[in-house]
PDB file of C-alpha atoms in Angstrom:
ATOM      1  CA  MET P   1     139.633  19.398 -77.950  1.00 47.00           C
ATOM      2  CA  LYS P   2     139.499  23.138 -77.334  1.00 42.00           C
ATOM      3  CA  THR P   3     138.876  23.693 -81.030  1.00 46.00           C
ATOM      4  CA  LYS P   4     135.878  21.350 -81.030  1.00 44.00           C
ATOM      5  CA  THR P   5     134.484  23.001 -77.895  1.00 46.00           C
ATOM      6  CA  LEU P   6     134.753  26.444 -79.494  1.00 42.00           C
ATOM      7  CA  GLU P   7     133.082  25.199 -82.683  1.00 47.00           C
ATOM      8  CA  LEU P   8     130.282  23.696 -80.610  1.00 42.00           C
ATOM      9  CA  LYS P   9     129.742  27.014 -78.808  1.00 44.00           C
ATOM     10  CA  HIS P  10     129.588  28.832 -82.117  1.00 47.00           C
ATOM     11  CA  TRP P  11     126.767  26.524 -83.218  1.00 46.00           C
ATOM     12  CA  ILE P  12     124.878  26.392 -79.905  1.00 47.00           C
ATOM     13  CA  LEU P  13     124.652  30.148 -79.264  1.00 43.00           C
ATOM     14  CA  PRO P  14     122.906  31.015 -82.549  1.00 45.00           C
ATOM     15  CA  LEU P  15     120.623  28.007 -82.087  1.00 44.00           C
ATOM     16  CA  LEU P  16     119.611  29.114 -78.591  1.00 45.00           C
ATOM     17  CA  LEU P  17     119.051  32.674 -79.803  1.00 42.00           C
ATOM     18  CA  GLY P  18     116.840  31.423 -82.611  1.00 44.00           C
ATOM     19  CA  VAL P  19     114.744  29.330 -80.185  1.00 39.00           C
ATOM     20  CA  ILE P  20     114.319  32.334 -77.861  1.00 38.00           C
ATOM     21  CA  LEU P  21     113.198  34.582 -80.728  1.00 39.00           C
ATOM     22  CA  LEU P  22     110.803  31.903 -81.962  1.00 38.00           C
ATOM     23  CA  PHE P  23     109.105  31.648 -78.573  1.00 37.00           C
ATOM     24  CA  ALA P  24     109.072  35.432 -78.234  1.00 35.00           C
ATOM     25  CA  ASN P  25     107.301  35.751 -81.586  1.00 36.00           C
ATOM     26  CA  CYS P  26     104.871  33.004 -80.633  1.00 35.00           C
ATOM     27  CA  GLU P  27     104.070  34.879 -77.427  1.00 31.00           C
ATOM     28  CA  ARG P  28     103.735  38.184 -79.282  1.00 29.00           C
ATOM     29  CA  GLU P  29     101.350  37.036 -82.012  1.00 29.00           C
ATOM     30  CA  PRO P  30      98.337  36.516 -79.686  1.00 31.00           C
ATOM     31  CA  LEU P  31      99.005  39.925 -78.122  1.00 28.00           C
ATOM     32  CA  VAL P  32      99.032  41.597 -81.522  1.00 28.00           C
ATOM     33  CA  GLU P  33      95.815  39.833 -82.476  1.00 30.00           C
ATOM     34  CA  GLU P  34      94.241  40.873 -79.174  1.00 31.00           C
ATOM     35  CA  GLU P  35      95.220  44.515 -79.740  1.00 33.00           C
ATOM     36  CA  LEU P  36      93.753  44.422 -83.238  1.00 32.00           C
ATOM     37  CA  ASN P  37      90.557  42.849 -81.924  1.00 38.00           C
ATOM     38  CA  VAL P  38      90.239  45.576 -79.280  1.00 40.00           C
ATOM     39  CA  SER P  39      90.692  48.226 -81.953  1.00 60.00           C
ATOM     40  CA  ASN P  40      88.139  46.603 -84.250  1.00 69.00           C
ATOM     41  CA  THR P  41      85.671  46.195 -81.385  1.00 73.00           C
ATOM     42  CA  GLU P  42      86.052  49.855 -80.469  1.00 75.00           C
ATOM     43  CA  GLU P  43      85.382  50.881 -84.069  1.00 73.00           C
ATOM     44  CA  GLU P  44      82.307  48.632 -84.259  1.00 80.00           C
ATOM     45  CA  ASP P  45      80.958  50.024 -80.978  1.00 81.00           C
ATOM     46  CA  VAL P  46      81.315  53.608 -82.203  1.00 81.00           C
ATOM     47  CA  ILE P  47      79.573  52.898 -85.513  1.00 81.00           C
ATOM     48  CA  THR P  48      76.768  50.962 -83.777  1.00 80.00           C
ATOM     49  CA  LYS P  49      76.205  53.926 -81.469  1.00 82.00           C
ATOM     50  CA  GLU P  50      76.100  56.290 -84.476  1.00 83.00           C
ATOM     51  CA  LYS P  51      73.596  54.032 -86.254  1.00 79.00           C
ATOM     52  CA  LYS P  52      71.317  53.992 -83.206  1.00 77.00           C
ATOM     53  CA  LYS P  53      71.512  57.769 -82.953  1.00 79.00           C
ATOM     54  CA  TYR P  54      70.640  58.099 -86.646  1.00 79.00           C
ATOM     55  CA  LEU P  55      67.640  55.737 -86.348  1.00 77.00           C
ATOM     56  CA  GLU P  56      66.336  57.524 -83.248  1.00 75.00           C
ATOM     57  CA  GLU P  57      66.476  60.829 -85.127  1.00 77.00           C
ATOM     58  CA  LYS P  58      64.427  59.150 -87.895  1.00 73.00           C
ATOM     59  CA  GLY P  59      61.765  58.070 -85.369  1.00 75.00           C
ATOM     60  CA  TYR P  60      62.545  54.343 -85.053  1.00 69.00           C
ATOM     61  CA  ASP P  61      61.553  52.573 -81.819  1.00 69.00           C
ATOM     62  CA  LEU P  62      64.846  50.876 -80.952  1.00 64.00           C
ATOM     63  CA  ILE P  63      63.425  49.194 -77.857  1.00 70.00           C
ATOM     64  CA  ASN P  64      61.464  46.750 -79.994  1.00 64.00           C
ATOM     65  CA  ILE P  65      63.638  46.699 -83.132  1.00 66.00           C
ATOM     66  CA  ASP P  66      67.009  45.065 -83.697  1.00 67.00           C
ATOM     67  CA  ILE P  67      69.086  47.419 -85.865  1.00 68.00           C
ATOM     68  CA  ASP P  68      70.808  44.444 -87.498  1.00 66.00           C
ATOM     69  CA  ILE P  69      67.563  43.382 -89.204  1.00 63.00           C
ATOM     70  CA  ILE P  70      66.585  46.832 -90.476  1.00 72.00           C
ATOM     71  CA  ASP P  71      66.868  46.870 -94.262  1.00 72.00           C
ATOM     72  CA  ILE P  72      69.021  49.979 -94.787  1.00 82.00           C
ATOM     73  CA  ASP P  73      71.921  50.502 -97.171  1.00 82.00           C
ATOM     74  CA  TRP P  74      74.173  52.009 -94.524  1.00 83.00           C
ATOM     75  CA  CYS P  75      77.045  52.669 -96.933  1.00 87.00           C
ATOM     76  CA  SER P  76      74.911  55.027 -98.987  1.00 88.00           C
ATOM     77  CA  ILE P  77      74.226  57.224 -95.936  1.00 90.00           C
ATOM     78  CA  VAL P  78      76.559  59.983 -94.778  1.00 94.00           C
ATOM     79  CA  PRO P  79      75.645  60.841 -91.170  1.00 94.00           C
ATOM     80  CA  ASN P  80      76.950  63.811 -89.245  1.00 95.00           C
ATOM     81  CA  LEU P  81      80.717  63.238 -89.151  1.00 97.00           C
ATOM     82  CA  SER P  82      81.482  65.192 -85.975  1.00 97.00           C
ATOM     83  CA  GLY P  83      83.647  63.316 -83.500  1.00 97.00           C
ATOM     84  CA  TYR P  84      87.100  61.948 -82.787  1.00 97.00           C
ATOM     85  CA  TYR P  85      89.170  60.060 -85.365  1.00 97.00           C
ATOM     86  CA  TYR P  86      92.580  58.431 -85.165  1.00 96.00           C
ATOM     87  CA  ALA P  87      94.736  58.175 -88.272  1.00 97.00           C
ATOM     88  CA  ASN P  88      97.565  56.096 -89.659  1.00 96.00           C
ATOM     89  CA  ASP P  89      99.930  59.049 -89.159  1.00 96.00           C
ATOM     90  CA  GLY P  90      99.542  58.574 -85.386  1.00 96.00           C
ATOM     91  CA  GLY P  91      97.440  61.718 -85.048  1.00 97.00           C
ATOM     92  CA  HIS P  92      94.362  62.724 -83.083  1.00 98.00           C
ATOM     93  CA  TYR P  93      91.711  64.461 -85.212  1.00 98.00           C
ATOM     94  CA  TYR P  94      88.764  66.356 -83.725  1.00 98.00           C
ATOM     95  CA  VAL P  95      86.199  66.818 -86.511  1.00 98.00           C
ATOM     96  CA  ARG P  96      83.213  69.170 -86.659  1.00 98.00           C
ATOM     97  CA  HIS P  97      80.512  68.783 -89.329  1.00 98.00           C
ATOM     98  CA  ILE P  98      77.936  71.576 -89.759  1.00 97.00           C
ATOM     99  CA  ASN P  99      75.656  71.589 -92.821  1.00 97.00           C
ATOM    100  CA  ASN P 100      78.016  71.062 -95.789  1.00 98.00           C
ATOM    101  CA  LYS P 101      81.133  72.255 -93.940  1.00 98.00           C
ATOM    102  CA  ILE P 102      83.853  70.106 -92.382  1.00 98.00           C
ATOM    103  CA  TYR P 103      86.383  71.449 -89.881  1.00 98.00           C
ATOM    104  CA  TRP P 104      89.057  69.773 -87.806  1.00 98.00           C
ATOM    105  CA  PHE P 105      92.017  70.248 -85.562  1.00 98.00           C
ATOM    106  CA  GLY P 106      94.617  67.485 -85.865  1.00 98.00           C
ATOM    107  CA  GLU P 107      97.705  66.921 -83.727  1.00 98.00           C
ATOM    108  CA  HIS P 108     100.400  64.345 -83.108  1.00 98.00           C
ATOM    109  CA  PRO P 109     100.902  63.547 -79.389  1.00 97.00           C
ATOM    110  CA  SER P 110     104.669  64.074 -79.760  1.00 97.00           C
ATOM    111  CA  GLY P 111     104.156  67.682 -80.864  1.00 97.00           C
ATOM    112  CA  ILE P 112     105.872  67.193 -84.219  1.00 98.00           C
ATOM    113  CA  TRP P 113     102.860  68.594 -86.104  1.00 98.00           C
ATOM    114  CA  ALA P 114      99.443  70.159 -85.580  1.00 98.00           C
ATOM    115  CA  ASN P 115      97.027  71.379 -88.228  1.00 98.00           C
ATOM    116  CA  VAL P 116      93.686  73.023 -88.925  1.00 98.00           C
ATOM    117  CA  PHE P 117      91.447  71.936 -91.812  1.00 98.00           C
ATOM    118  CA  THR P 118      88.457  73.715 -93.356  1.00 98.00           C
ATOM    119  CA  GLY P 119      86.517  72.153 -96.212  1.00 98.00           C
ATOM    120  CA  THR P 120      83.230  71.302 -97.890  1.00 98.00           C
ATOM    121  CA  ILE P 121      81.458  67.962 -98.243  1.00 98.00           C
ATOM    122  CA  SER P 122      79.489  67.002-101.363  1.00 98.00           C
ATOM    123  CA  GLY P 123      78.076  63.492-101.410  1.00 96.00           C
ATOM    124  CA  LYS P 124      80.873  61.377 -99.976  1.00 97.00           C
ATOM    125  CA  THR P 125      83.723  63.668-101.071  1.00 98.00           C
ATOM    126  CA  ILE P 126      85.399  66.263 -98.844  1.00 98.00           C
ATOM    127  CA  THR P 127      87.607  68.961-100.377  1.00 98.00           C
ATOM    128  CA  GLY P 128      89.465  71.649 -98.498  1.00 98.00           C
ATOM    129  CA  ASP P 129      92.751  73.037 -97.232  1.00 98.00           C
ATOM    130  CA  PHE P 130      94.930  72.338 -94.225  1.00 98.00           C
ATOM    131  CA  TYR P 131      97.354  74.654 -92.453  1.00 98.00           C
ATOM    132  CA  ASP P 132      99.918  73.620 -89.875  1.00 98.00           C
ATOM    133  CA  VAL P 133      99.804  75.747 -86.722  1.00 98.00           C
ATOM    134  CA  PRO P 134     102.623  76.298 -84.204  1.00 98.00           C
ATOM    135  CA  LYS P 135     101.403  73.818 -81.625  1.00 98.00           C
ATOM    136  CA  GLY P 136     103.597  71.572 -83.791  1.00 98.00           C
ATOM    137  CA  ARG P 137     107.054  72.055 -85.265  1.00 98.00           C
ATOM    138  CA  ILE P 138     106.215  71.623 -88.971  1.00 97.00           C
ATOM    139  CA  ALA P 139     104.980  74.627 -90.973  1.00 98.00           C
ATOM    140  CA  GLY P 140     103.235  73.210 -94.031  1.00 97.00           C
ATOM    141  CA  SER P 141      99.945  73.740 -95.853  1.00 97.00           C
ATOM    142  CA  GLY P 142      98.097  72.391 -98.854  1.00 97.00           C
ATOM    143  CA  SER P 143      94.890  70.985-100.315  1.00 97.00           C
ATOM    144  CA  LEU P 144      93.193  67.697 -99.451  1.00 98.00           C
ATOM    145  CA  THR P 145      90.510  65.566-101.059  1.00 98.00           C
ATOM    146  CA  LEU P 146      88.987  62.833 -98.896  1.00 98.00           C
ATOM    147  CA  ARG P 147      86.467  60.039 -99.428  1.00 98.00           C
ATOM    148  CA  VAL P 148      83.989  59.234 -96.647  1.00 98.00           C
ATOM    149  CA  GLY P 149      83.780  55.578 -95.617  1.00 96.00           C
ATOM    150  CA  CYS P 150      80.680  53.451 -95.058  1.00 93.00           C
ATOM    151  CA  PHE P 151      78.243  55.330 -92.797  1.00 92.00           C
ATOM    152  CA  GLY P 152      80.917  57.799 -91.733  1.00 93.00           C
ATOM    153  CA  SER P 153      83.219  55.142 -90.284  1.00 94.00           C
ATOM    154  CA  GLY P 154      86.203  57.184 -91.429  1.00 96.00           C
ATOM    155  CA  PHE P 155      87.922  58.852 -94.371  1.00 96.00           C
ATOM    156  CA  THR P 156      90.545  57.910 -96.915  1.00 98.00           C
ATOM    157  CA  LYS P 157      92.784  60.377 -98.696  1.00 98.00           C
ATOM    158  CA  VAL P 158      92.210  60.734-102.423  1.00 98.00           C
ATOM    159  CA  SER P 159      94.789  63.465-103.014  1.00 97.00           C
ATOM    160  CA  GLY P 160      97.167  65.637-101.009  1.00 95.00           C
ATOM    161  CA  ASN P 161     100.780  64.683-101.588  1.00 87.00           C
ATOM    162  CA  ASN P 162     102.263  66.838 -98.819  1.00 90.00           C
ATOM    163  CA  PHE P 163      99.985  65.433 -96.093  1.00 96.00           C
ATOM    164  CA  GLY P 164     101.137  62.333 -94.204  1.00 94.00           C
ATOM    165  CA  GLY P 165      97.878  60.724 -93.090  1.00 96.00           C
ATOM    166  CA  SER P 166      95.802  58.679 -95.526  1.00 97.00           C
ATOM    167  CA  VAL P 167      93.329  56.677 -93.401  1.00 97.00           C
ATOM    168  CA  TRP P 168      91.150  58.065 -90.581  1.00 98.00           C
ATOM    169  CA  THR P 169      88.983  55.845 -88.364  1.00 97.00           C
ATOM    170  CA  LYS P 170      86.202  57.059 -86.081  1.00 96.00           C
ATOM    171  CA  ALA P 171      86.866  56.008 -82.498  1.00 95.00           C
ATOM    172  CA  ILE P 172      86.252  56.720 -78.824  1.00 94.00           C
ATOM    173  CA  LEU P 173      87.887  59.905 -77.559  1.00 95.00           C
ATOM    174  CA  PRO P 174      90.968  59.006 -75.453  1.00 94.00           C
ATOM    175  CA  THR P 175      90.918  59.905 -71.769  1.00 92.00           C
ATOM    176  CA  ASN P 176      94.140  61.938 -71.882  1.00 94.00           C
ATOM    177  CA  LEU P 177      94.656  64.333 -74.766  1.00 97.00           C
ATOM    178  CA  PRO P 178      97.793  66.311 -75.700  1.00 97.00           C
ATOM    179  CA  ARG P 179      98.149  69.360 -73.472  1.00 97.00           C
ATOM    180  CA  PRO P 180      99.291  72.911 -74.365  1.00 97.00           C
ATOM    181  CA  ARG P 181     102.986  73.340 -75.174  1.00 97.00           C
ATOM    182  CA  SER P 182     105.443  75.978 -76.304  1.00 97.00           C
ATOM    183  CA  ALA P 183     105.294  77.186 -79.894  1.00 98.00           C
ATOM    184  CA  GLY P 184     107.042  74.890 -82.354  1.00 98.00           C
ATOM    185  CA  PHE P 185     107.696  77.808 -84.708  1.00 98.00           C
ATOM    186  CA  GLY P 186     106.897  81.505 -85.017  1.00 98.00           C
ATOM    187  CA  VAL P 187     108.308  84.915 -84.191  1.00 97.00           C
ATOM    188  CA  ARG P 188     107.970  87.698 -81.615  1.00 96.00           C
ATOM    189  CA  ASN P 189     108.208  91.480 -81.823  1.00 98.00           C
ATOM    190  CA  ASP P 190     107.088  91.472 -85.463  1.00 98.00           C
ATOM    191  CA  PHE P 191     104.067  93.621 -86.232  1.00 98.00           C
ATOM    192  CA  ASN P 192     103.778  92.177 -89.765  1.00 98.00           C
ATOM    193  CA  ASP P 193     103.780  88.496 -88.754  1.00 98.00           C
ATOM    194  CA  ILE P 194     101.613  87.267 -85.864  1.00 98.00           C
ATOM    195  CA  THR P 195     102.691  83.606 -86.182  1.00 98.00           C
ATOM    196  CA  GLY P 196     103.380  82.117 -82.743  1.00 98.00           C
ATOM    197  CA  LYS P 197     101.773  81.204 -79.434  1.00 98.00           C
ATOM    198  CA  TRP P 198      99.485  83.756 -77.780  1.00 98.00           C
ATOM    199  CA  ILE P 199      97.809  83.806 -74.361  1.00 98.00           C
ATOM    200  CA  GLY P 200      94.322  85.271 -73.994  1.00 98.00           C
ATOM    201  CA  ASN P 201      92.680  87.108 -71.116  1.00 97.00           C
ATOM    202  CA  ASP P 202      90.258  84.153 -71.124  1.00 96.00           C
ATOM    203  CA  GLY P 203      93.155  81.883 -70.125  1.00 96.00           C
ATOM    204  CA  GLY P 204      93.323  80.312 -73.572  1.00 97.00           C
ATOM    205  CA  HIS P 205      96.444  79.139 -75.396  1.00 98.00           C
ATOM    206  CA  TYR P 206      96.219  80.271 -79.022  1.00 98.00           C
ATOM    207  CA  TYR P 207      98.512  78.926 -81.739  1.00 98.00           C
ATOM    208  CA  ILE P 208      98.275  81.420 -84.599  1.00 98.00           C
ATOM    209  CA  ARG P 209      99.640  81.070 -88.146  1.00 98.00           C
ATOM    210  CA  GLN P 210      99.857  83.914 -90.645  1.00 98.00           C
ATOM    211  CA  ILE P 211     100.588  83.119 -94.292  1.00 98.00           C
ATOM    212  CA  GLY P 212     100.483  86.298 -96.348  1.00 97.00           C
ATOM    213  CA  ASN P 213      97.152  87.816 -95.377  1.00 98.00           C
ATOM    214  CA  ARG P 214      95.699  84.417 -94.375  1.00 98.00           C
ATOM    215  CA  VAL P 215      95.286  83.812 -90.610  1.00 98.00           C
ATOM    216  CA  ILE P 216      94.480  80.481 -88.901  1.00 98.00           C
ATOM    217  CA  TRP P 217      94.521  79.469 -85.256  1.00 98.00           C
ATOM    218  CA  PHE P 218      93.830  76.736 -82.757  1.00 98.00           C
ATOM    219  CA  GLY P 219      92.893  77.642 -79.191  1.00 98.00           C
ATOM    220  CA  GLU P 220      92.333  75.562 -76.037  1.00 98.00           C
ATOM    221  CA  HIS P 221      91.910  76.164 -72.314  1.00 96.00           C
ATOM    222  CA  SER P 222      91.732  74.633 -68.817  1.00 90.00           C
ATOM    223  CA  PHE P 223      92.378  70.877 -68.916  1.00 93.00           C
ATOM    224  CA  THR P 224      90.161  68.816 -66.598  1.00 89.00           C
ATOM    225  CA  SER P 225      90.410  65.012 -66.484  1.00 90.00           C
ATOM    226  CA  GLY P 226      92.710  65.046 -69.509  1.00 94.00           C
ATOM    227  CA  ARG P 227      90.497  67.207 -71.726  1.00 96.00           C
ATOM    228  CA  PRO P 228      90.284  70.991 -72.249  1.00 97.00           C
ATOM    229  CA  ALA P 229      87.170  72.858 -71.163  1.00 96.00           C
ATOM    230  CA  TRP P 230      86.966  74.270 -74.676  1.00 97.00           C
ATOM    231  CA  ALA P 231      88.862  74.076 -77.945  1.00 98.00           C
ATOM    232  CA  ASN P 232      88.289  76.092 -81.094  1.00 98.00           C
ATOM    233  CA  ILE P 233      89.680  76.953 -84.486  1.00 98.00           C
ATOM    234  CA  ALA P 234      89.543  80.264 -86.345  1.00 98.00           C
ATOM    235  CA  TRP P 235      90.301  81.174 -89.932  1.00 98.00           C
ATOM    236  CA  GLY P 236      90.144  84.308 -92.025  1.00 98.00           C
ATOM    237  CA  SER P 237      92.190  87.253 -93.254  1.00 98.00           C
ATOM    238  CA  ARG P 238      94.351  90.131 -92.115  1.00 98.00           C
ATOM    239  CA  PHE P 239      94.083  93.543 -93.761  1.00 97.00           C
ATOM    240  CA  TYR P 240      96.839  95.816 -92.447  1.00 97.00           C
ATOM    241  CA  SER P 241      96.175  95.787 -88.688  1.00 97.00           C
ATOM    242  CA  GLN P 242      92.628  94.375 -88.929  1.00 98.00           C
ATOM    243  CA  LEU P 243      91.672  90.713 -88.444  1.00 98.00           C
ATOM    244  CA  TRP P 244      88.462  89.317 -89.960  1.00 98.00           C
ATOM    245  CA  LEU P 245      87.947  85.773 -88.698  1.00 98.00           C
ATOM    246  CA  ASP P 246      85.318  83.069 -88.324  1.00 98.00           C
ATOM    247  CA  TRP P 247      85.543  80.563 -85.467  1.00 98.00           C
ATOM    248  CA  ILE P 248      83.975  77.303 -84.301  1.00 98.00           C
ATOM    249  CA  ASP P 249      84.434  74.823 -81.447  1.00 98.00           C
ATOM    250  CA  VAL P 250      85.971  71.421 -82.206  1.00 98.00           C
ATOM    251  CA  PRO P 251      85.288  68.299 -80.096  1.00 98.00           C
ATOM    252  CA  LYS P 252      88.619  68.157 -78.347  1.00 98.00           C
ATOM    253  CA  GLY P 253      86.944  70.353 -75.731  1.00 97.00           C
ATOM    254  CA  ASN P 254      83.693  69.990 -73.814  1.00 95.00           C
ATOM    255  CA  THR P 255      81.872  72.914 -75.455  1.00 95.00           C
ATOM    256  CA  ASN P 256      79.987  72.648 -78.715  1.00 95.00           C
ATOM    257  CA  SER P 257      79.393  76.199 -79.964  1.00 96.00           C
ATOM    258  CA  ALA P 258      78.495  76.676 -83.614  1.00 95.00           C
ATOM    259  CA  GLY P 259      80.862  79.637 -83.529  1.00 96.00           C
ATOM    260  CA  GLY P 260      80.543  83.035 -85.095  1.00 97.00           C
ATOM    261  CA  ILE P 261      82.746  85.935 -86.133  1.00 97.00           C
ATOM    262  CA  LEU P 262      85.759  87.650 -84.585  1.00 97.00           C
ATOM    263  CA  ARG P 263      86.995  91.122 -85.391  1.00 97.00           C
ATOM    264  CA  GLY P 264      90.403  92.104 -84.104  1.00 96.00           C
ATOM    265  CA  PHE P 265      93.238  94.600 -84.352  1.00 98.00           C
ATOM    266  CA  VAL P 266      96.977  94.013 -84.162  1.00 98.00           C
ATOM    267  CA  GLU P 267      97.593  96.910 -81.778  1.00 98.00           C
ATOM    268  CA  GLU P 268     101.279  96.179 -81.165  1.00 98.00           C
ATOM    269  CA  PRO P 269     103.754  93.487 -82.307  1.00 98.00           C
ATOM    270  CA  ASN P 270     102.816  91.303 -79.339  1.00 98.00           C
ATOM    271  CA  TYR P 271      99.285  92.486 -78.541  1.00 98.00           C
ATOM    272  CA  ILE P 272      95.937  91.843 -80.308  1.00 98.00           C
ATOM    273  CA  SER P 273      92.564  93.194 -79.256  1.00 98.00           C
ATOM    274  CA  LEU P 274      89.348  91.368 -80.167  1.00 96.00           C
ATOM    275  CA  GLY P 275      85.922  92.937 -80.419  1.00 90.00           C
ATOM    276  CA  HIS P 276      82.489  92.512 -82.062  1.00 89.00           C
ATOM    277  CA  ASN P 277      82.700  88.796 -81.244  1.00 93.00           C
ATOM    278  CA  THR P 278      79.636  86.582 -81.751  1.00 95.00           C
ATOM    279  CA  GLY P 279      78.719  83.015 -80.809  1.00 95.00           C
ATOM    280  CA  GLY P 280      79.770  83.362 -77.171  1.00 94.00           C
ATOM    281  CA  PHE P 281      83.494  83.874 -77.703  1.00 96.00           C
ATOM    282  CA  GLY P 282      84.881  85.170 -74.401  1.00 92.00           C
ATOM    283  CA  GLY P 283      88.382  86.497 -75.015  1.00 95.00           C
ATOM    284  CA  SER P 284      89.070  90.122 -75.855  1.00 97.00           C
ATOM    285  CA  LYS P 285      92.866  90.425 -75.552  1.00 98.00           C
ATOM    286  CA  LEU P 286      95.781  88.276 -76.717  1.00 98.00           C
ATOM    287  CA  TRP P 287      99.480  88.600 -75.830  1.00 98.00           C
ATOM    288  CA  ARG P 288     102.426  86.904 -77.527  1.00 97.00           C
TER     289      ARG P 288
END
């Protein structure tokens, strides 16, 4: 009798577990569908807003016209691509598009990686280079080629084997963005290598990467309501102690400067002075 009871328990327990999992999956499926619908709705809302903005710039009277009946081949148009994008690598990307230039700062909320991209757009193709900066822990770099989606709805990666993301989707900027953190890599007390985290006399946190004579940074300052007051990238070269950089704001922050030039000097291993700045750049001293 005991043997039969034990055999019965061996059959009942797996059966009960299977029923529980079945109901759990049944409960989960609507939630997954709902999450996907929210994501799709968000994407559609962003693109609709961009279409309205484009038509207003072209002089259309949107009060009396339904954009859905306007005969336009939207997929043939590449609008200004500036804005926030999320990607299938889990990253936040803050993109700036000026003339035929594309810039971004990308970061993973966990802090595992952060990168700066500078490139050129021709038609619907973007080509350029990315450089990891020490707001993350990975120190990579390489080239990327991207294809712009229908009416700037996002990008897809055409080439770039050492870059994780492959699909970017334009979306609404989240309310809470990743805050400043300690450097994920870098050095101190090294006059010949300025890679690391620096603090400016403007209160900014600057994550600088030096590769040979190439210099790239991401800077941000003063979070309010989950977003920095300003955020910028800089890129350029180092010649001995001199820094020759260009900079531009990216839309992680609230400012929207078209940027300018920066000229600096590595005065000491952990001290940089900045001068002859244009475009409204405020900082003049950085300490590591």
